[in-house]
Amino acid sequence: MATATHRPPPVTHRAPGPPRHRATAALLLAAAWAGGFAVLALWWRDTDAVVGAAGRLTGVGRITGLLCGYMCALLVALMARVPWLETGVGSDRSARWHASAGRWTIGLLLAHIVFITLGYAAQAHTGPLTQLGTIVLDLPDLLKATAGAAILLAVGYTSVRAVRRRLRYETWYHLHLLTYAAVFLAFFHQLSTGADFVASVGARAAWYALYVGAACLVVWFRLLTPTRLNLRHRIRVDAVVPEAPGVYSVWLRGRHLEHIGARPGQFLRWRFLTPGMWLASHPYSLSAVPRGDLMRITVKALGDHSASVANLRPGTRVWAEGPYGALTAGRRSRDKVLMIAGGTGITPLRTLFETLPARPGDLTLLYRARTADELALRGELETIAARRQARLVYTLNTPDGRRTPITADGLRALLPDIARHDVYLCGPPGLAQAAYDALRTAGVPASRIHHESFEL
């Protein structure tokens, strides 16, 4: 363990107010649940009575179908990368919401198919398979809906963690985009065969508004906003610089990049327009605050895409989307701040380490790496620490290669008043979980541990 402490002139700071991310998340979740209850109210209003086994089965099929349709619209909205959502609640939380909504959608879809088939079969006194064929072939728009259901089920299968890990990111990414086609194909049968919409012009209008609104979010934030950003800033690769074994910084040049709106701690999604890299975008944090016509990302070779970054040539066109993420100064609620970084988790924290307002001695950065050679951006961090009178601590493996764990006792020894700190945490999942557990044991409230994961 090595420590660098320096004493520049004092810095005046007044701590910001408490973060508002929990309030934003609560408001959005309340709105989503309210929409779900409104869907149930629609079924209740249009259902006079439920009689017999056939009526109960059909009723469950209708309810699950309505809720599945509602969840499809929410899924599309969550895929739109709305900046207010990405920065208001955090990209990692919105990704978890999307994953949870996807699981609910698949479950409701399967329940709808099973119960509506059994209910219709009971009414017609036929077998379930015979009735399923009749539904698909005879009812309007059901062939399209069947294709949409098949696509949704395939996307859901490839999103299972064990399956996802065996797929290349690019394969998974493009299969996931088929969700848009699935929702489009399934939409029309809801209006043409759904009893709640056939009987009510108002319900049909509300359903159209829900889906058109979700589609507008996608068009605006996934297509038009990135197009405007890239036409305005015209970003290209300026240089690629090695920082540590397998770690490279990419300097990017464009027009007026300081106006791109990225705050320290945020990331953008990058698509390098060169063979083998242009098919999918990847999230990389800014490792330096944009200034003038230059900004920088720092990438570790962990997969095909990130490994290819080292081979980028100056002048390569870049397509950027964002900025995204809520790992920013806005989450802070205390004067004293600890940052814990592991690997290239240092990249968003390096910008915060440089810019986060703090009095001398109130800012500490703990950087975990296996060896001293793997400490990316080390020289810059030490310069920042010297200028800001911040504490910079390196935690390395022992000479025989054993990992030095981050423990509650070690954190208390480093910062006896750690329970009065805000903590920014970024690193590999194992380190992040171990550090989180140690922080909680050391008395840091969960609300003051700020972590954003980029795992897919």
mmCIF file with all atom_site columns, N, CA, C and O in Angstrom, residues 341-343 367-376 394-397 403 431:
data_model
loop_
_atom_site.group_PDB
_atom_site.id
_atom_site.type_symbol
_atom_site.label_atom_id
_atom_site.label_alt_id
_atom_site.label_comp_id
_atom_site.label_asym_id
_atom_site.label_entity_id
_atom_site.label_seq_id
_atom_site.pdbx_PDB_ins_code
_atom_site.Cartn_x
_atom_site.Cartn_y
_atom_site.Cartn_z
_atom_site.occupancy
_atom_site.B_iso_or_equiv
_atom_site.pdbx_formal_charge
_atom_site.auth_seq_id
_atom_site.auth_comp_id
_atom_site.auth_asym_id
_atom_site.auth_atom_id
_atom_site.pdbx_PDB_model_num
ATOM 1  N N  . ALA A 1 341 ? -11.814 2.650   -6.573  1.00 0.00 ? 341 ALA A N  1
ATOM 2  C CA . ALA A 1 341 ? -11.752 2.253   -7.983  1.00 0.00 ? 341 ALA A CA 1
ATOM 3  C C  . ALA A 1 341 ? -10.979 0.953   -8.115  1.00 0.00 ? 341 ALA A C  1
ATOM 4  O O  . ALA A 1 341 ? -10.031 0.692   -7.365  1.00 0.00 ? 341 ALA A O  1
ATOM 5  N N  . GLY A 1 342 ? -11.374 0.158   -9.074  1.00 0.00 ? 342 GLY A N  1
ATOM 6  C CA . GLY A 1 342 ? -10.643 -1.055  -9.417  1.00 0.00 ? 342 GLY A CA 1
ATOM 7  C C  . GLY A 1 342 ? -10.526 -1.167  -10.915 1.00 0.00 ? 342 GLY A C  1
ATOM 8  O O  . GLY A 1 342 ? -11.507 -0.963  -11.642 1.00 0.00 ? 342 GLY A O  1
ATOM 9  N N  . GLY A 1 343 ? -9.329  -1.462  -11.435 1.00 0.00 ? 343 GLY A N  1
ATOM 10 C CA . GLY A 1 343 ? -9.141  -1.585  -12.874 1.00 0.00 ? 343 GLY A CA 1
ATOM 11 C C  . GLY A 1 343 ? -9.489  -0.297  -13.582 1.00 0.00 ? 343 GLY A C  1
ATOM 12 O O  . GLY A 1 343 ? -9.178  0.801   -13.117 1.00 0.00 ? 343 GLY A O  1
ATOM 13 N N  . TYR A 1 367 ? -7.336  3.179   -4.860  1.00 0.00 ? 367 TYR A N  1
ATOM 14 C CA . TYR A 1 367 ? -7.223  2.575   -6.191  1.00 0.00 ? 367 TYR A CA 1
ATOM 15 C C  . TYR A 1 367 ? -6.664  1.172   -6.037  1.00 0.00 ? 367 TYR A C  1
ATOM 16 O O  . TYR A 1 367 ? -5.532  0.984   -5.604  1.00 0.00 ? 367 TYR A O  1
ATOM 17 N N  . ARG A 1 368 ? -7.461  0.163   -6.417  1.00 0.00 ? 368 ARG A N  1
ATOM 18 C CA . ARG A 1 368 ? -7.085  -1.245  -6.298  1.00 0.00 ? 368 ARG A CA 1
ATOM 19 C C  . ARG A 1 368 ? -6.599  -1.781  -7.633  1.00 0.00 ? 368 ARG A C  1
ATOM 20 O O  . ARG A 1 368 ? -7.255  -1.612  -8.654  1.00 0.00 ? 368 ARG A O  1
ATOM 21 N N  . ALA A 1 369 ? -5.425  -2.399  -7.630  1.00 0.00 ? 369 ALA A N  1
ATOM 22 C CA . ALA A 1 369 ? -4.875  -3.042  -8.836  1.00 0.00 ? 369 ALA A CA 1
ATOM 23 C C  . ALA A 1 369 ? -4.010  -4.220  -8.400  1.00 0.00 ? 369 ALA A C  1
ATOM 24 O O  . ALA A 1 369 ? -3.606  -4.319  -7.232  1.00 0.00 ? 369 ALA A O  1
ATOM 25 N N  . ARG A 1 370 ? -3.720  -5.101  -9.346  1.00 0.00 ? 370 ARG A N  1
ATOM 26 C CA . ARG A 1 370 ? -2.890  -6.252  -8.991  1.00 0.00 ? 370 ARG A CA 1
ATOM 27 C C  . ARG A 1 370 ? -1.439  -5.857  -8.795  1.00 0.00 ? 370 ARG A C  1
ATOM 28 O O  . ARG A 1 370 ? -0.784  -6.299  -7.853  1.00 0.00 ? 370 ARG A O  1
ATOM 29 N N  . THR A 1 371 ? -0.917  -5.048  -9.708  1.00 0.00 ? 371 THR A N  1
ATOM 30 C CA . THR A 1 371 ? 0.478   -4.619  -9.623  1.00 0.00 ? 371 THR A CA 1
ATOM 31 C C  . THR A 1 371 ? 0.572   -3.124  -9.890  1.00 0.00 ? 371 THR A C  1
ATOM 32 O O  . THR A 1 371 ? -0.360  -2.512  -10.435 1.00 0.00 ? 371 THR A O  1
ATOM 33 N N  . ALA A 1 372 ? 1.719   -2.540  -9.551  1.00 0.00 ? 372 ALA A N  1
ATOM 34 C CA . ALA A 1 372 ? 1.910   -1.117  -9.791  1.00 0.00 ? 372 ALA A CA 1
ATOM 35 C C  . ALA A 1 372 ? 1.851   -0.785  -11.271 1.00 0.00 ? 372 ALA A C  1
ATOM 36 O O  . ALA A 1 372 ? 1.418   0.310   -11.663 1.00 0.00 ? 372 ALA A O  1
ATOM 37 N N  . ASP A 1 373 ? 2.273   -1.713  -12.139 1.00 0.00 ? 373 ASP A N  1
ATOM 38 C CA . ASP A 1 373 ? 2.242   -1.471  -13.585 1.00 0.00 ? 373 ASP A CA 1
ATOM 39 C C  . ASP A 1 373 ? 0.823   -1.315  -14.110 1.00 0.00 ? 373 ASP A C  1
ATOM 40 O O  . ASP A 1 373 ? 0.617   -0.729  -15.176 1.00 0.00 ? 373 ASP A O  1
ATOM 41 N N  . GLU A 1 374 ? -0.160  -1.860  -13.386 1.00 0.00 ? 374 GLU A N  1
ATOM 42 C CA . GLU A 1 374 ? -1.539  -1.817  -13.850 1.00 0.00 ? 374 GLU A CA 1
ATOM 43 C C  . GLU A 1 374 ? -2.299  -0.590  -13.345 1.00 0.00 ? 374 GLU A C  1
ATOM 44 O O  . GLU A 1 374 ? -3.506  -0.479  -13.558 1.00 0.00 ? 374 GLU A O  1
ATOM 45 N N  . LEU A 1 375 ? -1.603  0.306   -12.693 1.00 0.00 ? 375 LEU A N  1
ATOM 46 C CA . LEU A 1 375 ? -2.245  1.536   -12.221 1.00 0.00 ? 375 LEU A CA 1
ATOM 47 C C  . LEU A 1 375 ? -2.332  2.535   -13.378 1.00 0.00 ? 375 LEU A C  1
ATOM 48 O O  . LEU A 1 375 ? -1.439  3.338   -13.611 1.00 0.00 ? 375 LEU A O  1
ATOM 49 N N  . ALA A 1 376 ? -3.443  2.461   -14.111 1.00 0.00 ? 376 ALA A N  1
ATOM 50 C CA . ALA A 1 376 ? -3.623  3.351   -15.259 1.00 0.00 ? 376 ALA A CA 1
ATOM 51 C C  . ALA A 1 376 ? -3.784  4.788   -14.784 1.00 0.00 ? 376 ALA A C  1
ATOM 52 O O  . ALA A 1 376 ? -4.364  5.049   -13.717 1.00 0.00 ? 376 ALA A O  1
ATOM 53 N N  . TYR A 1 394 ? -2.928  3.500   -2.963  1.00 0.00 ? 394 TYR A N  1
ATOM 54 C CA . TYR A 1 394 ? -2.898  2.348   -3.851  1.00 0.00 ? 394 TYR A CA 1
ATOM 55 C C  . TYR A 1 394 ? -2.929  1.070   -3.022  1.00 0.00 ? 394 TYR A C  1
ATOM 56 O O  . TYR A 1 394 ? -2.168  0.925   -2.060  1.00 0.00 ? 394 TYR A O  1
ATOM 57 N N  . THR A 1 395 ? -3.789  0.140   -3.390  1.00 0.00 ? 395 THR A N  1
ATOM 58 C CA . THR A 1 395 ? -3.842  -1.174  -2.765  1.00 0.00 ? 395 THR A CA 1
ATOM 59 C C  . THR A 1 395 ? -3.482  -2.218  -3.809  1.00 0.00 ? 395 THR A C  1
ATOM 60 O O  . THR A 1 395 ? -4.214  -2.396  -4.788  1.00 0.00 ? 395 THR A O  1
ATOM 61 N N  . LEU A 1 396 ? -2.340  -2.883  -3.616  1.00 0.00 ? 396 LEU A N  1
ATOM 62 C CA . LEU A 1 396 ? -1.801  -3.821  -4.601  1.00 0.00 ? 396 LEU A CA 1
ATOM 63 C C  . LEU A 1 396 ? -1.724  -5.219  -4.010  1.00 0.00 ? 396 LEU A C  1
ATOM 64 O O  . LEU A 1 396 ? -1.778  -5.401  -2.783  1.00 0.00 ? 396 LEU A O  1
ATOM 65 N N  . ASN A 1 397 ? -1.587  -6.205  -4.887  1.00 0.00 ? 397 ASN A N  1
ATOM 66 C CA . ASN A 1 397 ? -1.361  -7.566  -4.428  1.00 0.00 ? 397 ASN A CA 1
ATOM 67 C C  . ASN A 1 397 ? -0.025  -7.656  -3.687  1.00 0.00 ? 397 ASN A C  1
ATOM 68 O O  . ASN A 1 397 ? 0.890   -6.848  -3.910  1.00 0.00 ? 397 ASN A O  1
ATOM 69 N N  . ARG A 1 403 ? -4.098  -11.483 -3.246  1.00 0.00 ? 403 ARG A N  1
ATOM 70 C CA . ARG A 1 403 ? -4.923  -10.279 -3.312  1.00 0.00 ? 403 ARG A CA 1
ATOM 71 C C  . ARG A 1 403 ? -5.059  -9.643  -1.931  1.00 0.00 ? 403 ARG A C  1
ATOM 72 O O  . ARG A 1 403 ? -5.270  -10.345 -0.935  1.00 0.00 ? 403 ARG A O  1
ATOM 73 N N  . LEU A 1 431 ? -14.993 -6.940  -7.039  1.00 0.00 ? 431 LEU A N  1
ATOM 74 C CA . LEU A 1 431 ? -14.450 -5.892  -6.175  1.00 0.00 ? 431 LEU A CA 1
ATOM 75 C C  . LEU A 1 431 ? -15.559 -4.982  -5.683  1.00 0.00 ? 431 LEU A C  1
ATOM 76 O O  . LEU A 1 431 ? -15.581 -4.602  -4.500  1.00 0.00 ? 431 LEU A O  1
#
